[in-house]
mmCIF file of C-alpha atoms in Angstrom:
data_model
loop_
_atom_site.group_PDB
_atom_site.id
_atom_site.type_symbol
_atom_site.label_atom_id
_atom_site.label_comp_id
_atom_site.label_asym_id
_atom_site.label_seq_id
_atom_site.Cartn_x
_atom_site.Cartn_y
_atom_site.Cartn_z
ATOM 1 C CA GLU A 1 -16.320 -10.512 -0.571
ATOM 2 C CA VAL A 2 -13.155 -9.194 -2.337
ATOM 3 C CA GLN A 3 -10.279 -11.387 -2.522
ATOM 4 C CA LEU A 4 -6.798 -11.268 -3.934
ATOM 5 C CA VAL A 5 -4.624 -14.333 -4.089
ATOM 6 C CA GLU A 6 -0.955 -14.005 -5.239
ATOM 7 C CA SER A 7 0.891 -16.699 -6.423
ATOM 8 C CA GLY A 8 4.652 -17.679 -8.172
ATOM 9 C CA GLY A 9 6.816 -16.450 -5.282
ATOM 10 C CA GLY A 10 9.803 -18.540 -4.626
ATOM 11 C CA LEU A 11 13.897 -18.987 -4.920
ATOM 12 C CA VAL A 12 15.351 -17.093 -7.933
ATOM 13 C CA GLN A 13 18.957 -16.756 -8.502
ATOM 14 C CA PRO A 14 20.324 -13.396 -8.986
ATOM 15 C CA GLY A 15 19.490 -12.386 -12.699
ATOM 16 C CA GLY A 16 16.773 -14.661 -12.694
ATOM 17 C CA SER A 17 13.068 -14.238 -13.762
ATOM 18 C CA LEU A 18 9.541 -14.783 -12.208
ATOM 19 C CA ARG A 19 6.237 -14.188 -12.709
ATOM 20 C CA LEU A 20 3.733 -13.433 -10.046
ATOM 21 C CA SER A 21 0.206 -13.836 -10.459
ATOM 22 C CA CYS A 22 -2.727 -12.243 -8.391
ATOM 23 C CA THR A 23 -6.375 -13.697 -8.756
ATOM 24 C CA ALA A 24 -9.022 -11.642 -8.019
ATOM 25 C CA SER A 25 -12.740 -12.300 -6.812
ATOM 26 C CA GLY A 26 -15.483 -10.333 -5.459
ATOM 27 C CA PHE A 27 -15.657 -7.577 -7.219
ATOM 28 C CA SER A 28 -15.657 -5.732 -10.716
ATOM 29 C CA PHE A 29 -11.605 -6.370 -11.700
ATOM 30 C CA SER A 30 -12.007 -5.105 -15.250
ATOM 31 C CA THR A 31 -12.935 -1.703 -14.207
ATOM 32 C CA THR A 32 -10.351 -1.587 -11.397
ATOM 33 C CA TRP A 33 -6.900 -0.349 -11.306
ATOM 34 C CA MET A 34 -4.309 -2.340 -9.637
ATOM 35 C CA HIS A 35 -0.993 -1.996 -7.975
ATOM 36 C CA TRP A 36 2.079 -4.050 -6.889
ATOM 37 C CA VAL A 37 3.724 -3.120 -3.382
ATOM 38 C CA ARG A 38 6.837 -4.898 -1.979
ATOM 39 C CA GLN A 39 7.759 -5.186 1.756
ATOM 40 C CA VAL A 40 11.137 -6.418 2.957
ATOM 41 C CA PRO A 41 10.329 -8.719 6.053
ATOM 42 C CA GLY A 42 10.259 -6.308 9.127
ATOM 43 C CA LYS A 43 10.453 -3.458 6.825
ATOM 44 C CA GLY A 44 8.428 -0.659 5.445
ATOM 45 C CA LEU A 45 5.710 -0.644 2.441
ATOM 46 C CA VAL A 46 6.970 0.148 -0.873
ATOM 47 C CA TRP A 47 5.321 0.711 -4.126
ATOM 48 C CA VAL A 48 6.393 -1.186 -7.221
ATOM 49 C CA SER A 49 3.968 -0.658 -10.168
ATOM 50 C CA ARG A 50 0.286 0.651 -11.057
ATOM 51 C CA ILE A 51 -1.679 -0.509 -14.101
ATOM 52 C CA ARG A 52 -4.926 0.925 -15.048
ATOM 53 C CA ASN A 53 -8.329 -1.072 -15.805
ATOM 54 C CA ASP A 54 -7.680 -1.528 -19.431
ATOM 55 C CA GLY A 55 -4.072 -2.491 -19.349
ATOM 56 C CA SER A 56 -2.735 0.992 -20.363
ATOM 57 C CA ASN A 57 -0.424 3.530 -18.615
ATOM 58 C CA ALA A 58 1.503 1.020 -16.425
ATOM 59 C CA ILE A 59 3.838 2.924 -14.418
ATOM 60 C CA TYR A 60 6.869 1.965 -12.027
ATOM 61 C CA ALA A 61 9.069 2.899 -9.593
ATOM 62 C CA ASP A 62 12.735 3.876 -10.514
ATOM 63 C CA SER A 63 14.074 0.813 -8.620
ATOM 64 C CA VAL A 64 12.200 -1.702 -10.991
ATOM 65 C CA LYS A 65 11.819 0.140 -14.305
ATOM 66 C CA GLY A 66 13.398 -1.408 -17.305
ATOM 67 C CA ARG A 67 13.251 -4.755 -15.530
ATOM 68 C CA PHE A 68 9.069 -5.364 -14.231
ATOM 69 C CA THR A 69 6.313 -5.389 -16.269
ATOM 70 C CA ILE A 70 3.022 -5.452 -15.051
ATOM 71 C CA SER A 71 0.007 -6.655 -16.959
ATOM 72 C CA ARG A 72 -3.380 -8.077 -16.654
ATOM 73 C CA ASP A 73 -5.725 -10.120 -18.076
ATOM 74 C CA ASN A 74 -9.301 -9.036 -17.600
ATOM 75 C CA ALA A 75 -10.987 -12.186 -18.900
ATOM 76 C CA LYS A 76 -8.983 -14.102 -16.395
ATOM 77 C CA ASN A 77 -9.426 -11.796 -13.406
ATOM 78 C CA THR A 78 -5.616 -11.868 -12.948
ATOM 79 C CA LEU A 79 -3.090 -9.344 -12.574
ATOM 80 C CA TYR A 80 0.671 -10.280 -13.328
ATOM 81 C CA LEU A 81 4.195 -9.117 -12.242
ATOM 82 C CA GLN A 82 6.844 -10.389 -14.672
ATOM 83 C CA MET A 83 10.176 -9.813 -12.933
ATOM 84 C CA ASN A 84 13.590 -10.139 -15.125
ATOM 85 C CA SER A 85 17.311 -9.562 -14.244
ATOM 86 C CA LEU A 86 16.180 -10.165 -10.224
ATOM 87 C CA ARG A 87 18.607 -8.776 -7.713
ATOM 88 C CA ALA A 88 19.248 -9.370 -4.282
ATOM 89 C CA GLU A 89 17.499 -6.045 -3.025
ATOM 90 C CA ASP A 90 14.161 -7.425 -4.978
ATOM 91 C CA THR A 91 13.963 -9.748 -2.060
ATOM 92 C CA ALA A 92 10.456 -8.748 -0.456
ATOM 93 C CA VAL A 93 6.605 -10.069 0.064
ATOM 94 C CA TYR A 94 4.889 -8.771 -3.053
ATOM 95 C CA TYR A 95 1.247 -8.020 -2.492
ATOM 96 C CA CYS A 96 -1.211 -7.398 -5.005
ATOM 97 C CA THR A 97 -3.770 -4.148 -4.127
ATOM 98 C CA ARG A 98 -6.819 -2.822 -5.530
ATOM 99 C CA ASP A 99 -7.004 0.918 -6.250
ATOM 100 C CA ASN A 100 -9.590 2.810 -4.948
ATOM 101 C CA TYR A 101 -9.597 6.726 -4.669
ATOM 102 C CA TYR A 102 -6.024 6.486 -6.058
ATOM 103 C CA SER A 103 -5.464 4.436 -2.411
ATOM 104 C CA PRO A 104 -4.865 0.633 -1.762
ATOM 105 C CA ASP A 105 -8.220 -0.592 -0.056
ATOM 106 C CA TYR A 106 -7.465 -4.601 -0.401
ATOM 107 C CA TRP A 107 -4.437 -6.487 -0.069
ATOM 108 C CA GLY A 108 -3.663 -9.944 -0.899
ATOM 109 C CA GLN A 109 -1.646 -12.214 1.536
ATOM 110 C CA GLY A 110 1.323 -11.589 -0.251
ATOM 111 C CA THR A 111 4.103 -13.948 -1.813
ATOM 112 C CA LEU A 112 7.384 -14.077 -1.112
ATOM 113 C CA VAL A 113 10.401 -13.816 -3.443
ATOM 114 C CA THR A 114 13.822 -14.567 -2.265
ATOM 115 C CA VAL A 115 16.617 -13.721 -4.824
ATOM 116 C CA SER A 116 19.885 -15.661 -3.491
ATOM 117 C CA SER A 117 22.397 -17.951 -4.797
ATOM 118 C CA ASP C 1 9.448 13.301 -5.718
ATOM 119 C CA PHE C 2 7.011 13.641 -2.842
ATOM 120 C CA VAL C 3 8.735 12.530 0.546
ATOM 121 C CA MET C 4 6.156 11.480 3.316
ATOM 122 C CA THR C 5 7.657 11.851 6.969
ATOM 123 C CA GLN C 6 5.820 9.942 9.727
ATOM 124 C CA SER C 7 6.327 10.629 13.519
ATOM 125 C CA PRO C 8 7.106 9.504 15.843
ATOM 126 C CA LEU C 9 8.343 6.303 14.868
ATOM 127 C CA SER C 10 7.505 4.582 17.832
ATOM 128 C CA LEU C 11 4.550 5.035 20.179
ATOM 129 C CA PRO C 12 4.013 2.929 23.293
ATOM 130 C CA VAL C 13 0.453 3.842 24.390
ATOM 131 C CA THR C 14 -1.325 2.750 27.723
ATOM 132 C CA LEU C 15 -4.812 1.182 27.075
ATOM 133 C CA GLY C 16 -7.589 3.391 26.378
ATOM 134 C CA GLN C 17 -5.443 6.513 25.907
ATOM 135 C CA THR C 18 -5.474 8.706 22.901
ATOM 136 C CA ALA C 19 -2.793 8.232 20.397
ATOM 137 C CA SER C 20 -2.077 10.844 17.239
ATOM 138 C CA ILE C 21 0.340 10.000 14.297
ATOM 139 C CA SER C 22 1.631 12.944 12.301
ATOM 140 C CA CYS C 23 2.521 12.372 8.563
ATOM 141 C CA ARG C 24 4.188 15.175 6.636
ATOM 142 C CA SER C 25 4.472 15.561 3.099
ATOM 143 C CA SER C 26 7.162 17.340 1.254
ATOM 144 C CA GLN C 27 4.679 18.876 -1.030
ATOM 145 C CA SER C 28 1.041 20.141 -0.733
ATOM 146 C CA LEU C 29 -1.202 16.954 -1.345
ATOM 147 C CA VAL C 30 -3.924 18.964 -2.756
ATOM 148 C CA ASN C 31 -4.394 17.775 -6.355
ATOM 149 C CA SER C 32 -5.418 19.784 -9.251
ATOM 150 C CA ASP C 33 -9.044 17.863 -8.833
ATOM 151 C CA GLY C 34 -9.213 19.644 -5.564
ATOM 152 C CA ASN C 35 -8.861 16.567 -3.636
ATOM 153 C CA THR C 36 -6.051 15.126 -1.359
ATOM 154 C CA TYR C 37 -5.240 11.613 -1.998
ATOM 155 C CA LEU C 38 -3.671 10.862 1.697
ATOM 156 C CA THR C 39 -4.243 7.437 2.990
ATOM 157 C CA TRP C 40 -3.702 5.731 6.172
ATOM 158 C CA LEU C 41 -3.124 2.015 6.531
ATOM 159 C CA HIS C 42 -2.502 -0.294 9.327
ATOM 160 C CA GLN C 43 -0.710 -3.606 9.468
ATOM 161 C CA ARG C 44 -0.765 -5.923 12.491
ATOM 162 C CA PRO C 45 2.331 -8.283 12.986
ATOM 163 C CA GLY C 46 2.085 -10.915 10.587
ATOM 164 C CA GLN C 47 -0.769 -9.801 8.271
ATOM 165 C CA SER C 48 -1.248 -7.864 5.312
ATOM 166 C CA PRO C 49 -1.798 -3.923 5.422
ATOM 167 C CA ARG C 50 -5.571 -2.768 5.628
ATOM 168 C CA ARG C 51 -6.929 0.330 4.795
ATOM 169 C CA LEU C 52 -8.100 2.764 7.707
ATOM 170 C CA ILE C 53 -8.691 5.999 5.889
ATOM 171 C CA TYR C 54 -8.763 7.463 2.384
ATOM 172 C CA LYS C 55 -8.704 11.071 1.280
ATOM 173 C CA VAL C 56 -7.626 12.607 4.141
ATOM 174 C CA SER C 57 -10.812 11.692 6.587
ATOM 175 C CA ASN C 58 -12.922 9.052 5.196
ATOM 176 C CA ARG C 59 -12.972 5.790 6.959
ATOM 177 C CA ASP C 60 -13.419 2.609 5.556
ATOM 178 C CA SER C 61 -16.466 0.326 6.327
ATOM 179 C CA GLY C 62 -16.137 -1.751 9.532
ATOM 180 C CA VAL C 63 -13.272 0.611 10.721
ATOM 181 C CA PRO C 64 -14.281 1.631 14.096
ATOM 182 C CA ASP C 65 -15.128 5.375 14.797
ATOM 183 C CA ARG C 66 -12.116 5.604 17.252
ATOM 184 C CA PHE C 67 -10.061 6.288 14.231
ATOM 185 C CA SER C 68 -10.213 9.425 12.741
ATOM 186 C CA GLY C 69 -8.127 11.379 9.940
ATOM 187 C CA SER C 70 -7.784 15.251 10.003
ATOM 188 C CA GLY C 71 -5.191 17.344 7.977
ATOM 189 C CA SER C 72 -4.596 19.398 4.863
ATOM 190 C CA GLY C 73 -1.886 20.742 2.533
ATOM 191 C CA THR C 74 1.325 19.164 3.749
ATOM 192 C CA ASP C 75 0.527 18.108 7.464
ATOM 193 C CA PHE C 76 -1.839 14.917 8.573
ATOM 194 C CA THR C 77 -2.853 13.406 11.410
ATOM 195 C CA LEU C 78 -4.403 9.941 12.489
ATOM 196 C CA GLN C 79 -5.920 10.012 15.768
ATOM 197 C CA ILE C 80 -6.819 7.029 17.716
ATOM 198 C CA SER C 81 -9.176 7.611 20.754
ATOM 199 C CA GLY C 82 -9.209 4.855 23.550
ATOM 200 C CA VAL C 83 -6.527 2.602 21.849
ATOM 201 C CA GLU C 84 -7.253 -1.214 22.265
ATOM 202 C CA ALA C 85 -5.328 -4.000 22.453
ATOM 203 C CA GLU C 86 -6.037 -5.216 18.724
ATOM 204 C CA ASP C 87 -4.657 -1.292 17.418
ATOM 205 C CA VAL C 88 -0.872 -2.746 17.977
ATOM 206 C CA GLY C 89 1.003 -2.903 14.736
ATOM 207 C CA VAL C 90 2.465 -0.497 12.279
ATOM 208 C CA TYR C 91 0.752 2.474 10.574
ATOM 209 C CA TYR C 92 1.378 4.131 7.321
ATOM 210 C CA CYS C 93 0.414 7.130 5.468
ATOM 211 C CA MET C 94 0.740 7.162 1.857
ATOM 212 C CA GLU C 95 0.064 9.196 -1.418
ATOM 213 C CA GLY C 96 -1.428 7.797 -4.259
ATOM 214 C CA LYS C 97 -2.257 10.146 -6.862
ATOM 215 C CA ASN C 98 1.306 10.971 -8.056
ATOM 216 C CA TRP C 99 4.076 9.245 -9.362
ATOM 217 C CA PRO C 100 6.051 7.666 -7.752
ATOM 218 C CA ILE C 101 3.781 6.566 -4.842
ATOM 219 C CA THR C 102 4.918 7.223 -1.609
ATOM 220 C CA PHE C 103 4.439 5.467 1.931
ATOM 221 C CA GLY C 104 5.718 6.967 5.164
ATOM 222 C CA GLN C 105 8.389 4.870 7.085
ATOM 223 C CA GLY C 106 5.717 3.562 9.521
ATOM 224 C CA THR C 107 5.271 4.294 12.996
ATOM 225 C CA ARG C 108 4.844 1.213 15.242
ATOM 226 C CA LEU C 109 2.117 1.537 17.847
ATOM 227 C CA GLU C 110 2.923 -0.964 21.024
ATOM 228 C CA ILE C 111 0.896 -0.921 24.467
ATOM 229 C CA LYS C 112 2.634 -0.015 27.413
#
């Protein structure tokens, strides 16, 4: 069974940093591209970042470029999102998703990030 | 950037009726490899999204056959034939091949 479990969310002050993790199981993580997608509670889905299976070619939404870094450790079956210089508008639930045919087929339960003083 | 526009944004439906959701892209979604990477997702209240359809019309395992996707180029449709109570929630279309990856605004389906 495919499982994606996010962790690392919480309350952080504006300008602060946070690292999200996503632990994957039930599939071949090292051969799969992965994404981060976020959602302000009650609002729509917004794509954040994608990374290829070998850790190359990371791409980002303009809104987070230069502040967020996606990475992965295939030996640990874990995806990361390092978030720096956080802003109030980064407040959202962050989902880790698996890519299949350029499409997110499995989603984690999400982790809430709140940026507030 | 691609813009994905869904309509309607709110869709009240009677149980057993057929519901249709439209998704229009600002540019053709036909990729240079010949494929069209249009996806439909469903998010029930309080849950994570779930993929229903990928590459326009391919239904995921476990998705009831009352869900069907169609379309080409810039115009796509998700049809639910015989809406059931469990179908409530928000439906999103998205395009996943081009940067930035783009979601539609979402269509909220509710039971009348």
